[in-house]
């Protein structure tokens, strides 16, 4: 597989994470791609599966108020999602899609 670095860079800048994982890296489409609500420690989130491979699921997460959650809240969201998907990568994005934090726990 030849990775087109320029295309991946452009997709990152466009916040098109699904295309990076599915089209460029060859990961599978998730079984559930509709956004789902998640309430964790009193904060509302929208969670969307964007790709999966060998048991690892990639999620895009947006906090209801549009801000990227702090480290403590990100850890709480991880713990909640890990109950159902042990191996995961969480991508937290802000509402205007200008910032993201990628969260992976080894």
mmCIF file of N, CA, C and O in Angstrom:
data_model
loop_
_atom_site.group_PDB
_atom_site.id
_atom_site.type_symbol
_atom_site.label_atom_id
_atom_site.label_comp_id
_atom_site.label_asym_id
_atom_site.label_seq_id
_atom_site.Cartn_x
_atom_site.Cartn_y
_atom_site.Cartn_z
ATOM 1 N N UNK A 1 0.858 -1.181 0.000
ATOM 2 C CA UNK A 1 0.000 0.000 0.000
ATOM 3 C C UNK A 1 0.894 1.231 0.000
ATOM 4 O O UNK A 1 1.782 1.379 0.838
ATOM 5 N N UNK A 2 0.652 2.109 -0.935
ATOM 6 C CA UNK A 2 1.369 3.377 -0.992
ATOM 7 C C UNK A 2 0.479 4.458 -0.404
ATOM 8 O O UNK A 2 -0.641 4.666 -0.871
ATOM 9 N N UNK A 3 0.994 5.120 0.586
ATOM 10 C CA UNK A 3 0.230 6.166 1.261
ATOM 11 C C UNK A 3 0.564 7.506 0.625
ATOM 12 O O UNK A 3 1.740 7.881 0.540
ATOM 13 N N UNK A 4 -0.463 8.212 0.193
ATOM 14 C CA UNK A 4 -0.290 9.538 -0.398
ATOM 15 C C UNK A 4 -0.265 10.560 0.742
ATOM 16 O O UNK A 4 -1.312 10.973 1.242
ATOM 17 N N UNK A 5 0.928 10.934 1.161
ATOM 18 C CA UNK A 5 1.101 11.814 2.319
ATOM 19 C C UNK A 5 0.407 13.159 2.113
ATOM 20 O O UNK A 5 -0.216 13.692 3.029
ATOM 21 N N UNK A 6 0.485 13.692 0.913
ATOM 22 C CA UNK A 6 -0.162 14.986 0.639
ATOM 23 C C UNK A 6 -1.669 14.872 0.805
ATOM 24 O O UNK A 6 -2.298 15.736 1.418
ATOM 25 N N UNK A 7 -2.246 13.792 0.293
ATOM 26 C CA UNK A 7 -3.696 13.599 0.426
ATOM 27 C C UNK A 7 -4.085 13.429 1.891
ATOM 28 O O UNK A 7 -5.067 14.007 2.347
ATOM 29 N N UNK A 8 -3.316 12.637 2.644
ATOM 30 C CA UNK A 8 -3.610 12.441 4.067
ATOM 31 C C UNK A 8 -3.500 13.761 4.817
ATOM 32 O O UNK A 8 -4.337 14.078 5.661
ATOM 33 N N UNK A 9 -2.488 14.550 4.519
ATOM 34 C CA UNK A 9 -2.333 15.861 5.160
ATOM 35 C C UNK A 9 -3.555 16.738 4.881
ATOM 36 O O UNK A 9 -4.091 17.381 5.784
ATOM 37 N N UNK A 10 -4.016 16.731 3.635
ATOM 38 C CA UNK A 10 -5.203 17.522 3.279
ATOM 39 C C UNK A 10 -6.442 17.019 4.018
ATOM 40 O O UNK A 10 -7.251 17.816 4.497
ATOM 41 N N UNK A 11 -6.597 15.701 4.105
ATOM 42 C CA UNK A 11 -7.750 15.137 4.828
ATOM 43 C C UNK A 11 -7.684 15.486 6.314
ATOM 44 O O UNK A 11 -8.721 15.770 6.937
ATOM 45 N N UNK A 12 -6.490 15.485 6.885
ATOM 46 C CA UNK A 12 -6.338 15.900 8.292
ATOM 47 C C UNK A 12 -6.755 17.352 8.472
ATOM 48 O O UNK A 12 -7.470 17.694 9.421
ATOM 49 N N UNK A 13 -6.327 18.205 7.568
ATOM 50 C CA UNK A 13 -6.686 19.621 7.655
ATOM 51 C C UNK A 13 -8.186 19.842 7.468
ATOM 52 O O UNK A 13 -8.745 20.783 8.015
ATOM 53 N N UNK A 14 -8.840 18.946 6.719
ATOM 54 C CA UNK A 14 -10.289 19.032 6.507
ATOM 55 C C UNK A 14 -11.080 18.309 7.604
ATOM 56 O O UNK A 14 -12.307 18.278 7.561
ATOM 57 N N UNK A 15 -10.362 17.692 8.552
ATOM 58 C CA UNK A 15 -10.993 16.917 9.628
ATOM 59 C C UNK A 15 -11.816 15.752 9.078
ATOM 60 O O UNK A 15 -12.812 15.355 9.650
ATOM 61 N N UNK A 16 -11.380 15.198 7.974
ATOM 62 C CA UNK A 16 -12.053 14.062 7.355
ATOM 63 C C UNK A 16 -11.353 12.777 7.803
ATOM 64 O O UNK A 16 -10.679 12.097 7.022
ATOM 65 N N UNK A 17 -11.508 12.450 9.075
ATOM 66 C CA UNK A 17 -10.817 11.318 9.670
ATOM 67 C C UNK A 17 -11.301 9.982 9.099
ATOM 68 O O UNK A 17 -10.515 9.059 8.932
ATOM 69 N N UNK A 18 -12.578 9.912 8.791
ATOM 70 C CA UNK A 18 -13.122 8.669 8.239
ATOM 71 C C UNK A 18 -12.433 8.312 6.922
ATOM 72 O O UNK A 18 -12.049 7.161 6.712
ATOM 73 N N UNK A 19 -12.245 9.278 6.052
ATOM 74 C CA UNK A 19 -11.572 9.012 4.778
ATOM 75 C C UNK A 19 -10.131 8.573 4.993
ATOM 76 O O UNK A 19 -9.624 7.717 4.254
ATOM 77 N N UNK A 20 -9.469 9.137 5.981
ATOM 78 C CA UNK A 20 -8.094 8.729 6.260
ATOM 79 C C UNK A 20 -8.054 7.250 6.612
ATOM 80 O O UNK A 20 -7.281 6.481 6.034
ATOM 81 N N UNK A 21 -8.885 6.846 7.568
ATOM 82 C CA UNK A 21 -8.830 5.466 8.033
ATOM 83 C C UNK A 21 -9.402 4.475 7.026
ATOM 84 O O UNK A 21 -8.804 3.420 6.781
ATOM 85 N N UNK A 22 -10.544 4.789 6.429
ATOM 86 C CA UNK A 22 -11.212 3.832 5.536
ATOM 87 C C UNK A 22 -10.593 3.839 4.136
ATOM 88 O O UNK A 22 -10.211 2.788 3.616
ATOM 89 N N UNK A 23 -10.475 4.990 3.531
ATOM 90 C CA UNK A 23 -10.016 5.050 2.145
ATOM 91 C C UNK A 23 -8.493 4.970 2.012
ATOM 92 O O UNK A 23 -7.985 4.287 1.129
ATOM 93 N N UNK A 24 -7.778 5.664 2.869
ATOM 94 C CA UNK A 24 -6.324 5.721 2.732
ATOM 95 C C UNK A 24 -5.603 4.586 3.454
ATOM 96 O O UNK A 24 -4.607 4.073 2.964
ATOM 97 N N UNK A 25 -6.084 4.203 4.636
ATOM 98 C CA UNK A 25 -5.408 3.167 5.410
ATOM 99 C C UNK A 25 -6.042 1.783 5.262
ATOM 100 O O UNK A 25 -5.493 0.791 5.734
ATOM 101 N N UNK A 26 -7.226 1.723 4.635
ATOM 102 C CA UNK A 26 -7.856 0.438 4.357
ATOM 103 C C UNK A 26 -8.593 -0.191 5.528
ATOM 104 O O UNK A 26 -8.830 -1.402 5.530
ATOM 105 N N UNK A 27 -8.953 0.596 6.531
ATOM 106 C CA UNK A 27 -9.737 0.072 7.647
ATOM 107 C C UNK A 27 -11.164 -0.177 7.172
ATOM 108 O O UNK A 27 -11.589 0.318 6.124
ATOM 109 N N UNK A 28 -11.932 -0.922 7.958
ATOM 110 C CA UNK A 28 -13.322 -1.254 7.615
ATOM 111 C C UNK A 28 -14.280 -0.166 8.062
ATOM 112 O O UNK A 28 -14.021 0.549 9.038
ATOM 113 N N UNK A 29 -15.408 -0.098 7.342
ATOM 114 C CA UNK A 29 -16.506 0.772 7.765
ATOM 115 C C UNK A 29 -17.025 0.232 9.100
ATOM 116 O O UNK A 29 -17.066 -0.982 9.291
ATOM 117 N N UNK A 30 -17.444 1.096 10.001
ATOM 118 C CA UNK A 30 -17.998 0.611 11.271
ATOM 119 C C UNK A 30 -19.405 0.057 11.068
ATOM 120 O O UNK A 30 -20.104 0.454 10.136
ATOM 121 N N UNK A 31 -19.830 -0.869 11.943
ATOM 122 C CA UNK A 31 -21.195 -1.392 11.826
ATOM 123 C C UNK A 31 -22.244 -0.332 12.159
ATOM 124 O O UNK A 31 -23.369 -0.403 11.700
ATOM 125 N N UNK A 32 -21.873 0.648 12.953
ATOM 126 C CA UNK A 32 -22.792 1.708 13.361
ATOM 127 C C UNK A 32 -22.113 3.047 13.114
ATOM 128 O O UNK A 32 -21.156 3.385 13.790
ATOM 129 N N UNK A 33 -22.612 3.812 12.139
ATOM 130 C CA UNK A 33 -21.975 5.096 11.853
ATOM 131 C C UNK A 33 -22.844 6.295 12.240
ATOM 132 O O UNK A 33 -22.408 7.427 12.107
ATOM 133 N N UNK A 34 -24.057 6.019 12.717
ATOM 134 C CA UNK A 34 -24.900 7.127 13.169
ATOM 135 C C UNK A 34 -24.362 7.661 14.499
ATOM 136 O O UNK A 34 -23.900 6.884 15.334
ATOM 137 N N UNK A 35 -24.427 8.969 14.688
ATOM 138 C CA UNK A 35 -23.989 9.497 15.985
ATOM 139 C C UNK A 35 -24.894 9.006 17.105
ATOM 140 O O UNK A 35 -26.104 8.846 16.914
ATOM 141 N N UNK A 36 -24.288 8.751 18.235
ATOM 142 C CA UNK A 36 -25.042 8.286 19.399
ATOM 143 C C UNK A 36 -24.761 9.223 20.565
ATOM 144 O O UNK A 36 -23.638 9.702 20.719
ATOM 145 N N UNK A 37 -25.767 9.475 21.385
ATOM 146 C CA UNK A 37 -25.533 10.331 22.548
ATOM 147 C C UNK A 37 -24.804 9.552 23.644
ATOM 148 O O UNK A 37 -24.953 8.334 23.764
ATOM 149 N N UNK A 38 -24.012 10.265 24.403
ATOM 150 C CA UNK A 38 -23.327 9.688 25.550
ATOM 151 C C UNK A 38 -23.334 10.733 26.649
ATOM 152 O O UNK A 38 -22.977 11.880 26.409
ATOM 153 N N UNK A 39 -23.773 10.339 27.824
ATOM 154 C CA UNK A 39 -23.697 11.217 28.990
ATOM 155 C C UNK A 39 -22.693 10.589 29.937
ATOM 156 O O UNK A 39 -22.838 9.439 30.343
ATOM 157 N N UNK A 40 -21.655 11.341 30.252
ATOM 158 C CA UNK A 40 -20.585 10.849 31.096
ATOM 159 C C UNK A 40 -20.250 11.922 32.133
ATOM 160 O O UNK A 40 -19.905 13.046 31.761
ATOM 161 N N UNK A 41 -20.380 11.579 33.396
ATOM 162 C CA UNK A 41 -20.122 12.528 34.487
ATOM 163 C C UNK A 41 -20.901 13.832 34.310
ATOM 164 O O UNK A 41 -20.381 14.919 34.526
ATOM 165 N N UNK A 42 -22.146 13.708 33.857
ATOM 166 C CA UNK A 42 -23.020 14.880 33.729
ATOM 167 C C UNK A 42 -22.799 15.729 32.492
ATOM 168 O O UNK A 42 -23.439 16.756 32.323
ATOM 169 N N UNK A 43 -21.906 15.319 31.611
ATOM 170 C CA UNK A 43 -21.633 16.066 30.383
ATOM 171 C C UNK A 43 -22.135 15.258 29.193
ATOM 172 O O UNK A 43 -21.944 14.050 29.130
ATOM 173 N N UNK A 44 -22.763 15.966 28.247
ATOM 174 C CA UNK A 44 -23.309 15.301 27.060
ATOM 175 C C UNK A 44 -22.308 15.334 25.910
ATOM 176 O O UNK A 44 -21.664 16.353 25.665
ATOM 177 N N UNK A 45 -22.230 14.207 25.194
ATOM 178 C CA UNK A 45 -21.348 14.067 24.041
ATOM 179 C C UNK A 45 -22.118 13.436 22.898
ATOM 180 O O UNK A 45 -23.107 12.740 23.096
ATOM 181 N N UNK A 46 -21.605 13.652 21.697
ATOM 182 C CA UNK A 46 -22.079 12.932 20.519
ATOM 183 C C UNK A 46 -20.911 12.060 20.069
ATOM 184 O O UNK A 46 -19.809 12.556 19.847
ATOM 185 N N UNK A 47 -21.153 10.768 19.965
ATOM 186 C CA UNK A 47 -20.108 9.795 19.653
ATOM 187 C C UNK A 47 -20.451 9.124 18.326
ATOM 188 O O UNK A 47 -21.572 8.667 18.136
ATOM 189 N N UNK A 48 -19.464 9.073 17.429
ATOM 190 C CA UNK A 48 -19.680 8.451 16.125
ATOM 191 C C UNK A 48 -18.510 7.515 15.830
ATOM 192 O O UNK A 48 -17.357 7.925 15.895
ATOM 193 N N UNK A 49 -18.834 6.260 15.499
ATOM 194 C CA UNK A 49 -17.801 5.329 15.059
ATOM 195 C C UNK A 49 -17.425 5.693 13.627
ATOM 196 O O UNK A 49 -18.305 5.895 12.795
ATOM 197 N N UNK A 50 -16.116 5.769 13.346
ATOM 198 C CA UNK A 50 -15.724 6.137 11.987
ATOM 199 C C UNK A 50 -14.961 5.038 11.259
ATOM 200 O O UNK A 50 -14.898 5.052 10.032
ATOM 201 N N UNK A 51 -14.371 4.095 11.993
ATOM 202 C CA UNK A 51 -13.652 3.001 11.348
ATOM 203 C C UNK A 51 -13.342 1.926 12.379
ATOM 204 O O UNK A 51 -13.405 2.170 13.587
ATOM 205 N N UNK A 52 -12.991 0.735 11.864
ATOM 206 C CA UNK A 52 -12.583 -0.350 12.764
ATOM 207 C C UNK A 52 -11.639 -1.288 12.030
ATOM 208 O O UNK A 52 -11.688 -1.404 10.814
ATOM 209 N N UNK A 53 -10.782 -1.943 12.811
ATOM 210 C CA UNK A 53 -9.857 -2.915 12.254
ATOM 211 C C UNK A 53 -9.382 -3.827 13.372
ATOM 212 O O UNK A 53 -8.876 -3.348 14.392
ATOM 213 N N UNK A 54 -9.575 -5.126 13.191
ATOM 214 C CA UNK A 54 -9.086 -6.137 14.146
ATOM 215 C C UNK A 54 -9.448 -5.815 15.589
ATOM 216 O O UNK A 54 -8.606 -5.906 16.480
ATOM 217 N N UNK A 55 -10.676 -5.405 15.812
ATOM 218 C CA UNK A 55 -11.143 -5.141 17.173
ATOM 219 C C UNK A 55 -10.891 -3.732 17.677
ATOM 220 O O UNK A 55 -11.366 -3.356 18.740
ATOM 221 N N UNK A 56 -10.123 -2.936 16.941
ATOM 222 C CA UNK A 56 -9.877 -1.540 17.322
ATOM 223 C C UNK A 56 -10.930 -0.679 16.640
ATOM 224 O O UNK A 56 -11.153 -0.788 15.437
ATOM 225 N N UNK A 57 -11.591 0.165 17.417
ATOM 226 C CA UNK A 57 -12.637 1.039 16.878
ATOM 227 C C UNK A 57 -12.190 2.488 17.033
ATOM 228 O O UNK A 57 -11.699 2.886 18.087
ATOM 229 N N UNK A 58 -12.358 3.263 15.962
ATOM 230 C CA UNK A 58 -12.037 4.690 15.987
ATOM 231 C C UNK A 58 -13.345 5.447 16.188
ATOM 232 O O UNK A 58 -14.320 5.224 15.474
ATOM 233 N N UNK A 59 -13.346 6.349 17.169
ATOM 234 C CA UNK A 59 -14.522 7.164 17.470
ATOM 235 C C UNK A 59 -14.191 8.639 17.311
ATOM 236 O O UNK A 59 -13.118 9.080 17.711
ATOM 237 N N UNK A 60 -15.132 9.377 16.745
ATOM 238 C CA UNK A 60 -15.052 10.832 16.750
ATOM 239 C C UNK A 60 -16.043 11.313 17.805
ATOM 240 O O UNK A 60 -17.205 10.894 17.803
ATOM 241 N N UNK A 61 -15.584 12.180 18.706
ATOM 242 C CA UNK A 61 -16.404 12.599 19.848
ATOM 243 C C UNK A 61 -16.470 14.115 19.908
ATOM 244 O O UNK A 61 -15.443 14.803 19.833
ATOM 245 N N UNK A 62 -17.690 14.608 20.054
ATOM 246 C CA UNK A 62 -17.913 16.047 20.185
ATOM 247 C C UNK A 62 -18.711 16.302 21.455
ATOM 248 O O UNK A 62 -19.771 15.701 21.653
ATOM 249 N N UNK A 63 -18.176 17.164 22.301
ATOM 250 C CA UNK A 63 -18.891 17.552 23.512
ATOM 251 C C UNK A 63 -20.059 18.440 23.108
ATOM 252 O O UNK A 63 -19.950 19.253 22.191
ATOM 253 N N UNK A 64 -21.193 18.286 23.770
ATOM 254 C CA UNK A 64 -22.432 18.987 23.387
ATOM 255 C C UNK A 64 -22.248 20.509 23.307
ATOM 256 O O UNK A 64 -22.809 21.155 22.440
ATOM 257 N N UNK A 65 -21.430 21.079 24.213
ATOM 258 C CA UNK A 65 -21.238 22.533 24.192
ATOM 259 C C UNK A 65 -20.214 22.979 23.150
ATOM 260 O O UNK A 65 -19.934 24.164 23.005
ATOM 261 N N UNK A 66 -19.640 22.023 22.409
ATOM 262 C CA UNK A 66 -18.728 22.359 21.327
ATOM 263 C C UNK A 66 -17.268 22.481 21.710
ATOM 264 O O UNK A 66 -16.410 22.629 20.850
ATOM 265 N N UNK A 67 -16.959 22.411 22.984
ATOM 266 C CA UNK A 67 -15.570 22.531 23.436
ATOM 267 C C UNK A 67 -14.929 21.153 23.513
ATOM 268 O O UNK A 67 -15.605 20.142 23.654
ATOM 269 N N UNK A 68 -13.618 21.133 23.446
ATOM 270 C CA UNK A 68 -12.898 19.882 23.672
ATOM 271 C C UNK A 68 -12.782 19.700 25.183
ATOM 272 O O UNK A 68 -12.355 20.607 25.889
ATOM 273 N N UNK A 69 -13.175 18.532 25.691
ATOM 274 C CA UNK A 69 -13.146 18.327 27.142
ATOM 275 C C UNK A 69 -11.720 18.304 27.697
ATOM 276 O O UNK A 69 -10.764 17.979 26.982
ATOM 277 N N UNK A 70 -11.611 18.619 28.979
ATOM 278 C CA UNK A 70 -10.306 18.581 29.632
ATOM 279 C C UNK A 70 -9.853 17.134 29.821
ATOM 280 O O UNK A 70 -10.593 16.180 29.547
ATOM 281 N N UNK A 71 -8.627 16.967 30.300
ATOM 282 C CA UNK A 71 -8.026 15.634 30.412
ATOM 283 C C UNK A 71 -8.836 14.699 31.302
ATOM 284 O O UNK A 71 -8.988 13.511 30.993
ATOM 285 N N UNK A 72 -9.374 15.203 32.382
ATOM 286 C CA UNK A 72 -10.154 14.369 33.305
ATOM 287 C C UNK A 72 -11.420 13.845 32.621
ATOM 288 O O UNK A 72 -11.770 12.673 32.740
ATOM 289 N N UNK A 73 -12.087 14.710 31.868
ATOM 290 C CA UNK A 73 -13.302 14.289 31.162
ATOM 291 C C UNK A 73 -12.985 13.336 30.012
ATOM 292 O O UNK A 73 -13.736 12.399 29.751
ATOM 293 N N UNK A 74 -11.869 13.571 29.334
ATOM 294 C CA UNK A 74 -11.480 12.650 28.259
ATOM 295 C C UNK A 74 -11.226 11.256 28.824
ATOM 296 O O UNK A 74 -11.631 10.257 28.237
ATOM 297 N N UNK A 75 -10.576 11.188 29.979
ATOM 298 C CA UNK A 75 -10.314 9.894 30.615
ATOM 299 C C UNK A 75 -11.616 9.208 31.007
ATOM 300 O O UNK A 75 -11.752 7.990 30.863
ATOM 301 N N UNK A 76 -12.581 9.979 31.494
ATOM 302 C CA UNK A 76 -13.875 9.404 31.879
ATOM 303 C C UNK A 76 -14.613 8.856 30.654
ATOM 304 O O UNK A 76 -15.213 7.773 30.709
ATOM 305 N N UNK A 77 -14.565 9.584 29.551
ATOM 306 C CA UNK A 77 -15.200 9.113 28.319
ATOM 307 C C UNK A 77 -14.516 7.830 27.851
ATOM 308 O O UNK A 77 -15.179 6.865 27.470
ATOM 309 N N UNK A 78 -13.193 7.812 27.900
ATOM 310 C CA UNK A 78 -12.463 6.601 27.522
ATOM 311 C C UNK A 78 -12.919 5.406 28.356
ATOM 312 O O UNK A 78 -13.194 4.331 27.816
ATOM 313 N N UNK A 79 -13.004 5.575 29.664
ATOM 314 C CA UNK A 79 -13.399 4.473 30.544
ATOM 315 C C UNK A 79 -14.796 3.966 30.198
ATOM 316 O O UNK A 79 -15.057 2.766 30.218
ATOM 317 N N UNK A 80 -15.683 4.886 29.858
ATOM 318 C CA UNK A 80 -17.045 4.496 29.497
ATOM 319 C C UNK A 80 -17.062 3.716 28.178
ATOM 320 O O UNK A 80 -17.697 2.659 28.069
ATOM 321 N N UNK A 81 -16.356 4.205 27.188
ATOM 322 C CA UNK A 81 -16.330 3.530 25.883
ATOM 323 C C UNK A 81 -15.587 2.205 25.975
ATOM 324 O O UNK A 81 -15.968 1.217 25.336
ATOM 325 N N UNK A 82 -14.537 2.144 26.780
ATOM 326 C CA UNK A 82 -13.736 0.918 26.907
ATOM 327 C C UNK A 82 -14.530 -0.241 27.507
ATOM 328 O O UNK A 82 -14.156 -1.395 27.324
ATOM 329 N N UNK A 83 -15.638 0.046 28.171
ATOM 330 C CA UNK A 83 -16.497 -1.019 28.687
ATOM 331 C C UNK A 83 -17.070 -1.862 27.548
ATOM 332 O O UNK A 83 -17.348 -3.040 27.715
ATOM 333 N N UNK A 84 -17.259 -1.233 26.380
ATOM 334 C CA UNK A 84 -17.867 -1.902 25.232
ATOM 335 C C UNK A 84 -16.869 -2.177 24.110
ATOM 336 O O UNK A 84 -17.063 -3.090 23.317
ATOM 337 N N UNK A 85 -15.837 -1.347 24.017
ATOM 338 C CA UNK A 85 -14.823 -1.462 22.964
ATOM 339 C C UNK A 85 -13.459 -1.293 23.617
ATOM 340 O O UNK A 85 -12.946 -0.181 23.725
ATOM 341 N N UNK A 86 -12.893 -2.426 24.042
ATOM 342 C CA UNK A 86 -11.657 -2.397 24.822
ATOM 343 C C UNK A 86 -10.529 -1.660 24.094
ATOM 344 O O UNK A 86 -9.823 -0.847 24.679
ATOM 345 N N UNK A 87 -10.342 -1.943 22.828
ATOM 346 C CA UNK A 87 -9.316 -1.278 22.027
ATOM 347 C C UNK A 87 -9.978 -0.163 21.233
ATOM 348 O O UNK A 87 -10.874 -0.418 20.430
ATOM 349 N N UNK A 88 -9.527 1.071 21.450
ATOM 350 C CA UNK A 88 -10.151 2.193 20.763
ATOM 351 C C UNK A 88 -9.197 3.364 20.623
ATOM 352 O O UNK A 88 -8.218 3.464 21.347
ATOM 353 N N UNK A 89 -9.518 4.220 19.684
ATOM 354 C CA UNK A 89 -8.860 5.512 19.515
ATOM 355 C C UNK A 89 -9.975 6.538 19.511
ATOM 356 O O UNK A 89 -10.928 6.420 18.735
ATOM 357 N N UNK A 90 -9.867 7.524 20.385
ATOM 358 C CA UNK A 90 -10.887 8.562 20.481
ATOM 359 C C UNK A 90 -10.334 9.850 19.880
ATOM 360 O O UNK A 90 -9.225 10.267 20.227
ATOM 361 N N UNK A 91 -11.105 10.456 18.998
ATOM 362 C CA UNK A 91 -10.717 11.737 18.413
ATOM 363 C C UNK A 91 -11.742 12.760 18.878
ATOM 364 O O UNK A 91 -12.894 12.744 18.439
ATOM 365 N N UNK A 92 -11.322 13.623 19.786
ATOM 366 C CA UNK A 92 -12.195 14.676 20.306
ATOM 367 C C UNK A 92 -12.050 15.889 19.392
ATOM 368 O O UNK A 92 -10.935 16.323 19.093
ATOM 369 N N UNK A 93 -13.194 16.427 18.932
ATOM 370 C CA UNK A 93 -13.176 17.599 18.052
ATOM 371 C C UNK A 93 -14.046 18.696 18.643
ATOM 372 O O UNK A 93 -14.991 18.435 19.380
ATOM 373 N N UNK A 94 -13.705 19.936 18.297
ATOM 374 C CA UNK A 94 -14.560 21.049 18.723
ATOM 375 C C UNK A 94 -15.671 21.238 17.690
ATOM 376 O O UNK A 94 -15.650 20.635 16.619
ATOM 377 N N UNK A 95 -16.647 22.072 18.028
ATOM 378 C CA UNK A 95 -17.840 22.190 17.175
ATOM 379 C C UNK A 95 -17.548 22.817 15.817
ATOM 380 O O UNK A 95 -18.249 22.523 14.849
ATOM 381 N N UNK A 96 -16.538 23.667 15.722
ATOM 382 C CA UNK A 96 -16.246 24.291 14.424
ATOM 383 C C UNK A 96 -15.152 23.531 13.657
ATOM 384 O O UNK A 96 -14.715 23.972 12.603
ATOM 385 N N UNK A 97 -14.759 22.391 14.218
ATOM 386 C CA UNK A 97 -13.798 21.503 13.588
ATOM 387 C C UNK A 97 -12.501 22.237 13.238
ATOM 388 O O UNK A 97 -11.989 22.148 12.127
ATOM 389 N N UNK A 98 -11.986 22.956 14.229
ATOM 390 C CA UNK A 98 -10.711 23.642 14.050
ATOM 391 C C UNK A 98 -9.617 23.042 14.935
ATOM 392 O O UNK A 98 -8.446 23.329 14.752
ATOM 393 N N UNK A 99 -10.019 22.204 15.911
ATOM 394 C CA UNK A 99 -9.070 21.565 16.810
ATOM 395 C C UNK A 99 -9.504 20.129 17.057
ATOM 396 O O UNK A 99 -10.698 19.830 17.073
ATOM 397 N N UNK A 100 -8.509 19.270 17.275
ATOM 398 C CA UNK A 100 -8.801 17.898 17.669
ATOM 399 C C UNK A 100 -7.720 17.416 18.617
ATOM 400 O O UNK A 100 -6.593 17.888 18.578
ATOM 401 N N UNK A 101 -8.116 16.497 19.472
ATOM 402 C CA UNK A 101 -7.174 15.797 20.351
ATOM 403 C C UNK A 101 -7.422 14.308 20.140
ATOM 404 O O UNK A 101 -8.551 13.837 20.277
ATOM 405 N N UNK A 102 -6.350 13.593 19.835
ATOM 406 C CA UNK A 102 -6.436 12.157 19.641
ATOM 407 C C UNK A 102 -6.045 11.491 20.953
ATOM 408 O O UNK A 102 -5.015 11.817 21.536
ATOM 409 N N UNK A 103 -6.882 10.559 21.412
ATOM 410 C CA UNK A 103 -6.721 9.952 22.730
ATOM 411 C C UNK A 103 -6.661 8.440 22.591
ATOM 412 O O UNK A 103 -7.624 7.807 22.170
ATOM 413 N N UNK A 104 -5.511 7.888 22.917
ATOM 414 C CA UNK A 104 -5.317 6.437 22.852
ATOM 415 C C UNK A 104 -4.639 5.987 24.136
ATOM 416 O O UNK A 104 -3.619 6.544 24.531
ATOM 417 N N UNK A 105 -5.201 4.985 24.794
ATOM 418 C CA UNK A 105 -4.629 4.457 26.015
ATOM 419 C C UNK A 105 -4.063 3.077 25.702
ATOM 420 O O UNK A 105 -4.770 2.206 25.199
ATOM 421 N N UNK A 106 -2.792 2.911 25.969
ATOM 422 C CA UNK A 106 -2.135 1.634 25.690
ATOM 423 C C UNK A 106 -2.363 0.693 26.838
ATOM 424 O O UNK A 106 -2.253 1.045 27.979
#
